Amino acid sequence: MTALVRTAAELAALTRTGGRCVVMTMGALHEGHATLIRTARARAGSQGQVIVTVFVNPLQFGANEDLDRYPRTLEADLLIAKEAGADAVFAPAADEVYPGGEPQVRLAAGPMGQRLEGATRPGHFDGMLTVVAKLLHLTAPDLAFYGQKDAQQLALIRRMVRDLDFPVEIVGVPTVREDDGLALSSRNRYLSPAERRTALALSAALFAGRDRLAAQQALHARVQAQGEHAPPRARGGALAALGAERESADAHAVERAAQPAPAAVREAARTVLSEAAKQEPPLVLDYLALVDPHDFTEVPDDHVGEAVLAVAAKVGATRLIDNLPLTFGPAGADTQRPQGAAQ
C-alpha cells in the first residue's frame, strides 16, 4: 500500500525503520520517474523506505513559462509510484511548502546556475535549489535520486549538498529514452506527431557527436599503433598513409582526424540540428554546448576527461532539453546505442 501524505506533519508521522530514499518529481510521472523509483527501491531494500514527492514548484517557472499548463495527474502518479515500489507519496499544496507565500529567503545557484539553462531561464535554478533544500529538510532522506537528463540541475544539487553540508547522498540515474531515442519528459505529451518527428533531432545530434568522437578516437588509435615503432620522421606520415589505405571507406573521417575532438563533436551535432531547423515544423535551437560536468563551462579543444554534450531547443511551443555524457582521451567515448531502457 502506498500512502498519500499531504502535510509535513503527516510526513513526519510516517514510521521509519531502515534507510530512507527520496525521489523528487513535479508529477506527470512516466517511465523515467518509474526507473528512479525502482532504483531507489533497490537501494532501500526490503527494510528501507522510498518516498516520492510530487510538487509543481512555482519558484522555478518564469513569467512566460508553462506553470498553469504543466500537467497535474496525481491519481495516475499514485498508481505509477505504487507499481514502482514507493512506500509513500508526499504531495503537498503550495501553501504547505511556502506557508508565508513566496519565501523572502532563497538559495542562490551561483555562477554555474547562470549558464545554459540558467541564462535562458533567469532565476530557475535559484527556485529549484530552494525547493530541493526544503524537501530534503522535510523528507530527511539518506539518499536522494535525480535523473541525469537534467544534468545541470543534478550538478547544482550535488554542489549545494557539498557546499552546505546536507547529510544526504545524491544519486544520479541515467536518462531513460524511448525506442526512437527521444528522452522521456513530461513535456513530450505536448508534441504533435509532426513536432515529435522534428524533436528527434535533439537525441540524433547527441548520438552524432558521440559517434564522431568514437570514430575519431578509433582512427587516432590506429595511427598511433601504426606509427609508434616508426622513426620520428616517419610518424608524421602515419596519418597520411592510413588515409591512402582507406581512402574510399573513410575519407571524411581521415580528413577530420586532425581536428580537435571537442570541435569535431560540436560540428557533428550542429550539422544534425541545422538540418532540423529546415524541417516543418522547424527546430529552434536555444543552445548546443560541450561542457565540463563540474561547472558547466565550455571545454577547450585540448580537453581530456569527462564532458557533457547538452542541447536545448523549442519545437512548436514546447521546449525540450537533452544531454549525453562523453569521455575524451584514452578512456574513449561512450559508445552505448540508444535503447528504450535506461542509458
Coordinates of C-alpha atoms in Angstrom, one line a residue:
M1 CA 0.0 0.0 0.0
T2 CA 1.4 3.4 -1.0
A3 CA 0.4 6.1 1.4
L4 CA -0.6 9.6 0.2
V5 CA 0.5 12.3 2.6
R6 CA -0.3 16.0 2.2
T7 CA 1.3 17.8 5.1
A8 CA 4.7 18.0 6.8
A9 CA 3.1 16.7 10.0
E10 CA 1.8 13.6 8.2
L11 CA 5.2 13.1 6.6
A12 CA 6.9 13.3 10.0
A13 CA 4.5 10.8 11.4
L14 CA 5.5 8.1 8.9
T15 CA 7.1 5.1 10.6
R16 CA 10.7 4.9 9.7
T17 CA 12.8 1.7 10.1
G18 CA 15.7 1.3 7.7
G19 CA 17.2 3.9 5.4
R20 CA 15.0 6.4 3.6
C21 CA 15.3 7.2 -0.1
V22 CA 13.5 10.1 -1.8
V23 CA 12.6 10.7 -5.4
M24 CA 11.6 14.3 -6.1
T25 CA 9.2 15.0 -9.0
M26 CA 6.8 17.6 -10.3
G27 CA 4.3 14.9 -11.1
A28 CA 3.1 13.7 -14.5
L29 CA 5.1 10.6 -13.8
H30 CA 6.4 8.4 -16.7
E31 CA 8.8 5.5 -17.2
G32 CA 11.7 7.8 -16.4
H33 CA 10.3 8.6 -13.0
A34 CA 9.4 4.9 -12.5
T35 CA 13.1 4.0 -13.2
L36 CA 14.2 6.4 -10.5
I37 CA 11.7 4.9 -8.0
R38 CA 12.7 1.3 -8.9
T39 CA 16.4 2.3 -8.4
A40 CA 15.6 3.9 -5.1
R41 CA 13.6 0.8 -4.1
A42 CA 16.6 -1.5 -4.9
R43 CA 18.9 0.7 -2.8
A44 CA 16.5 0.9 0.1
G45 CA 15.9 -2.8 0.3
S46 CA 13.1 -4.5 2.0
Q47 CA 13.6 -2.8 5.3
G48 CA 14.1 0.7 3.8
Q49 CA 11.6 3.3 2.8
V50 CA 11.0 5.1 -0.6
I51 CA 9.2 8.4 -0.6
V52 CA 8.2 10.2 -3.9
T53 CA 7.5 13.9 -3.7
V54 CA 5.0 15.4 -6.2
F55 CA 5.1 19.2 -6.2
V56 CA 4.9 21.6 -9.1
N57 CA 7.2 24.3 -7.7
P58 CA 6.1 27.8 -8.8
L59 CA 9.5 29.3 -7.9
Q60 CA 11.3 27.7 -10.9
F61 CA 8.9 28.9 -13.6
G62 CA 9.4 32.2 -15.3
A63 CA 6.7 34.7 -16.2
N64 CA 6.2 33.3 -19.7
E65 CA 6.6 29.6 -18.9
D66 CA 4.1 26.8 -18.5
L67 CA 3.3 26.7 -14.8
D68 CA -0.5 26.8 -15.3
R69 CA -0.2 24.4 -18.3
Y70 CA 2.1 21.9 -16.5
P71 CA 0.2 18.6 -16.3
R72 CA -1.1 17.6 -12.9
T73 CA -2.1 13.9 -12.8
L74 CA -1.9 12.9 -9.2
E75 CA -4.2 9.9 -9.4
A76 CA -2.2 8.4 -12.2
D77 CA 1.0 9.3 -10.4
L78 CA 0.0 7.3 -7.4
L79 CA -0.5 4.2 -9.5
I80 CA 2.9 4.6 -11.1
A81 CA 4.6 5.2 -7.8
K82 CA 2.9 2.2 -6.2
E83 CA 3.8 -0.1 -9.1
A84 CA 7.4 1.1 -9.0
G85 CA 7.7 0.3 -5.3
A86 CA 7.1 3.6 -3.4
D87 CA 6.0 3.4 0.2
A88 CA 4.6 6.9 0.3
V89 CA 3.8 9.9 -2.0
F90 CA 4.2 13.3 -0.4
A91 CA 2.0 15.7 -2.5
P92 CA 1.8 19.0 -0.6
A93 CA -0.1 22.1 -1.6
A94 CA 1.9 25.3 -2.3
D95 CA 0.9 26.9 1.0
E96 CA 2.2 23.8 2.8
V97 CA 5.7 24.2 1.2
Y98 CA 5.6 28.0 1.3
P99 CA 3.2 28.8 4.3
G100 CA 4.0 32.5 4.2
G101 CA 3.7 32.9 0.4
E102 CA 6.8 33.2 -1.8
P103 CA 9.8 32.9 0.5
Q104 CA 11.8 36.0 1.1
V105 CA 15.0 33.9 1.7
R106 CA 16.1 31.8 -1.2
L107 CA 19.2 29.9 -2.2
A108 CA 21.3 31.3 -5.0
A109 CA 22.7 28.9 -7.5
G110 CA 25.9 30.9 -8.1
P111 CA 27.9 31.1 -11.3
M112 CA 27.0 27.6 -12.6
G113 CA 23.3 28.5 -12.2
Q114 CA 23.7 31.4 -14.6
R115 CA 25.0 29.3 -17.5
L116 CA 23.0 27.4 -20.2
E117 CA 19.6 26.7 -18.6
G118 CA 20.2 29.5 -16.1
A119 CA 21.0 32.0 -18.9
T120 CA 17.8 31.1 -20.7
R121 CA 15.6 30.9 -17.6
P122 CA 16.9 33.5 -15.1
G123 CA 16.1 32.5 -11.5
H124 CA 15.1 29.0 -12.5
F125 CA 17.9 27.3 -10.6
D126 CA 17.5 29.5 -7.5
G127 CA 13.9 28.4 -7.3
M128 CA 14.9 24.8 -7.9
L129 CA 17.5 24.7 -5.2
T130 CA 15.2 26.4 -2.7
V131 CA 12.5 23.8 -3.1
V132 CA 15.0 20.9 -3.1
A133 CA 16.6 22.2 0.1
K134 CA 13.1 22.4 1.7
L135 CA 12.1 19.0 0.6
L136 CA 15.4 17.5 1.8
H137 CA 14.7 19.0 5.2
L138 CA 11.1 17.8 5.2
T139 CA 11.8 14.2 4.0
A140 CA 15.2 13.8 5.7
P141 CA 16.4 11.1 3.4
D142 CA 19.7 9.1 3.5
L143 CA 19.7 9.1 -0.3
A144 CA 18.1 11.3 -3.0
F145 CA 17.7 10.2 -6.6
Y146 CA 17.7 12.5 -9.6
G147 CA 17.7 11.9 -13.4
Q148 CA 20.8 12.7 -15.5
K149 CA 18.6 14.1 -18.2
D150 CA 18.6 17.3 -16.1
A151 CA 22.4 17.2 -15.9
Q152 CA 22.8 20.8 -14.8
Q153 CA 20.2 20.5 -12.1
L154 CA 21.9 17.4 -10.8
A155 CA 25.3 19.1 -10.8
L156 CA 23.9 22.1 -8.9
I157 CA 22.1 19.8 -6.3
R158 CA 25.4 18.0 -5.7
R159 CA 27.2 21.3 -5.3
M160 CA 24.6 22.6 -2.9
V161 CA 24.7 19.4 -0.8
R162 CA 28.5 19.6 -0.7
D163 CA 28.8 23.4 0.0
L164 CA 26.0 23.4 2.7
D165 CA 26.8 20.1 4.3
F166 CA 23.5 18.4 3.7
P167 CA 23.6 14.9 5.3
V168 CA 22.4 13.0 2.2
E169 CA 23.9 11.1 -0.7
I170 CA 22.9 12.3 -4.1
V171 CA 22.4 9.5 -6.7
G172 CA 22.3 10.2 -10.4
V173 CA 20.2 7.8 -12.6
P174 CA 20.9 7.5 -16.3
T175 CA 18.4 9.0 -18.8
V176 CA 15.6 6.8 -20.0
R177 CA 14.8 7.0 -23.7
E178 CA 12.0 5.8 -25.9
D179 CA 12.8 3.3 -28.7
D180 CA 13.4 6.1 -31.2
G181 CA 15.9 7.8 -28.9
L182 CA 13.8 10.7 -27.6
A183 CA 14.5 11.3 -23.9
L184 CA 11.4 10.8 -21.8
S185 CA 9.9 14.0 -20.5
S186 CA 6.6 15.2 -19.1
R187 CA 6.5 17.8 -21.9
N188 CA 6.7 15.2 -24.7
R189 CA 2.9 14.9 -24.4
Y190 CA 2.6 18.4 -25.8
L191 CA 4.2 17.4 -29.1
S192 CA 2.1 16.8 -32.2
P193 CA 3.2 13.9 -34.4
A194 CA 5.0 16.3 -36.8
E195 CA 6.6 18.1 -33.9
R196 CA 7.8 14.8 -32.4
R197 CA 9.5 13.9 -35.6
T198 CA 11.4 17.2 -35.5
A199 CA 12.2 16.8 -31.8
L200 CA 14.1 13.5 -32.6
A201 CA 16.9 15.8 -33.8
L202 CA 17.9 16.5 -30.2
S203 CA 18.9 13.0 -29.4
A204 CA 20.1 12.4 -33.0
A205 CA 22.5 15.3 -32.6
L206 CA 23.9 13.9 -29.4
F207 CA 24.4 10.5 -30.9
A208 CA 26.1 12.0 -33.9
G209 CA 28.5 13.8 -31.6
R210 CA 29.2 10.7 -29.7
D211 CA 29.7 8.6 -32.8
R212 CA 32.1 11.2 -34.3
L213 CA 34.1 11.1 -31.1
A214 CA 34.2 7.3 -31.1
A215 CA 35.3 7.2 -34.8
Q216 CA 37.9 9.8 -34.4
Q217 CA 39.4 8.2 -31.3
A218 CA 39.5 4.8 -33.1
L219 CA 41.2 6.4 -36.1
H220 CA 43.8 8.0 -33.9
A221 CA 44.4 4.7 -32.1
R222 CA 45.2 3.1 -35.5
V223 CA 47.5 5.9 -36.4
Q224 CA 49.3 5.6 -33.1
A225 CA 49.6 1.8 -33.4
Q226 CA 50.9 2.2 -37.0
G227 CA 53.4 4.9 -36.1
E228 CA 54.6 4.1 -32.6
H229 CA 57.5 2.0 -33.7
A230 CA 58.4 4.1 -36.7
P231 CA 61.3 6.6 -36.7
P232 CA 60.2 10.1 -35.6
R233 CA 60.3 11.5 -39.1
A234 CA 58.1 8.6 -40.3
R235 CA 55.4 9.1 -37.6
G236 CA 54.3 12.3 -39.3
G237 CA 53.3 10.4 -42.3
A238 CA 51.3 7.8 -40.5
L239 CA 48.0 9.6 -40.8
A240 CA 48.6 10.2 -44.5
A241 CA 49.5 6.5 -45.0
L242 CA 46.3 5.4 -43.2
G243 CA 44.3 7.8 -45.3
A244 CA 45.7 6.3 -48.5
E245 CA 44.9 2.8 -47.2
R246 CA 41.3 3.6 -46.5
E247 CA 40.6 6.5 -48.9
S248 CA 37.3 5.2 -50.2
A249 CA 36.0 3.9 -46.9
D250 CA 36.5 6.8 -44.6
A251 CA 37.9 9.7 -46.5
H252 CA 35.9 12.2 -44.4
A253 CA 37.0 10.7 -41.1
V254 CA 40.6 10.8 -42.1
E255 CA 40.3 14.4 -43.3
R256 CA 38.9 15.4 -39.9
A257 CA 41.1 13.3 -37.8
A258 CA 43.5 16.2 -37.1
Q259 CA 40.5 18.3 -35.9
P260 CA 40.4 18.7 -32.1
A261 CA 37.9 16.1 -30.7
P262 CA 35.7 18.7 -28.9
A263 CA 35.4 20.7 -32.2
A264 CA 34.6 17.6 -34.1
V265 CA 31.8 16.6 -31.7
R266 CA 30.3 20.0 -31.8
E267 CA 30.4 20.1 -35.6
A268 CA 28.7 16.7 -35.9
A269 CA 25.9 17.6 -33.5
R270 CA 25.4 21.0 -35.1
T271 CA 25.1 19.5 -38.6
V272 CA 22.1 17.4 -37.4
L273 CA 20.5 20.4 -35.7
S274 CA 21.0 22.6 -38.7
E275 CA 19.1 20.2 -40.9
A276 CA 16.3 20.0 -38.3
A277 CA 15.9 23.8 -38.5
K278 CA 14.8 23.3 -42.1
Q279 CA 12.0 20.9 -41.3
E280 CA 8.4 21.7 -40.9
P281 CA 7.8 22.4 -38.1
P282 CA 11.4 23.7 -37.6
L283 CA 13.6 23.0 -34.6
V284 CA 14.6 26.4 -33.0
L285 CA 17.9 25.9 -31.2
D286 CA 18.4 27.5 -27.9
Y287 CA 21.9 26.2 -27.2
L288 CA 24.3 23.4 -28.1
A289 CA 27.2 23.1 -25.6
L290 CA 30.0 20.8 -24.7
V291 CA 30.7 21.4 -21.1
D292 CA 32.7 20.3 -18.0
P293 CA 30.2 18.4 -15.8
H294 CA 31.6 20.1 -12.7
D295 CA 30.9 23.7 -13.5
F296 CA 29.2 23.7 -17.0
T297 CA 31.8 25.8 -18.7
E298 CA 32.7 25.0 -22.3
V299 CA 35.6 22.6 -22.6
P300 CA 38.7 23.6 -24.5
D301 CA 39.9 21.9 -27.7
D302 CA 42.6 20.0 -25.7
H303 CA 40.1 18.7 -23.1
V304 CA 40.8 15.3 -21.6
G305 CA 38.3 13.6 -19.3
E306 CA 34.6 13.8 -18.8
A307 CA 32.2 16.2 -20.6
V308 CA 28.5 16.7 -21.2
L309 CA 27.1 17.4 -24.6
A310 CA 23.9 19.3 -23.9
V311 CA 21.2 20.7 -26.1
A312 CA 18.0 22.7 -25.7
A313 CA 15.5 23.7 -28.4
K314 CA 11.9 24.5 -29.0
V315 CA 9.6 22.6 -31.3
G316 CA 6.4 24.5 -31.7
A317 CA 5.5 25.8 -28.3
T318 CA 7.4 23.0 -26.4
R319 CA 10.9 23.5 -25.1
L320 CA 13.0 20.3 -24.7
I321 CA 16.4 19.5 -23.3
D322 CA 18.7 16.5 -23.6
N323 CA 22.3 15.7 -22.9
L324 CA 24.8 12.9 -23.2
P325 CA 28.0 12.2 -21.1
L326 CA 31.2 11.7 -23.1
T327 CA 34.8 10.9 -22.2
F328 CA 37.7 12.4 -24.1
G329 CA 41.1 10.8 -24.1
P330 CA 42.3 7.2 -23.6
A331 CA 39.1 6.0 -21.9
G332 CA 37.3 6.7 -25.2
A333 CA 33.8 7.8 -25.9
D334 CA 30.6 6.4 -24.6
T335 CA 29.6 4.2 -27.4
Q336 CA 26.3 2.9 -26.0
R337 CA 23.5 2.8 -28.5
P338 CA 20.1 4.4 -27.8
Q339 CA 17.6 2.0 -26.4
G340 CA 14.2 2.1 -24.8
A341 CA 15.8 1.2 -21.4
A342 CA 17.8 3.4 -19.2
Q343 CA 21.1 4.7 -20.6

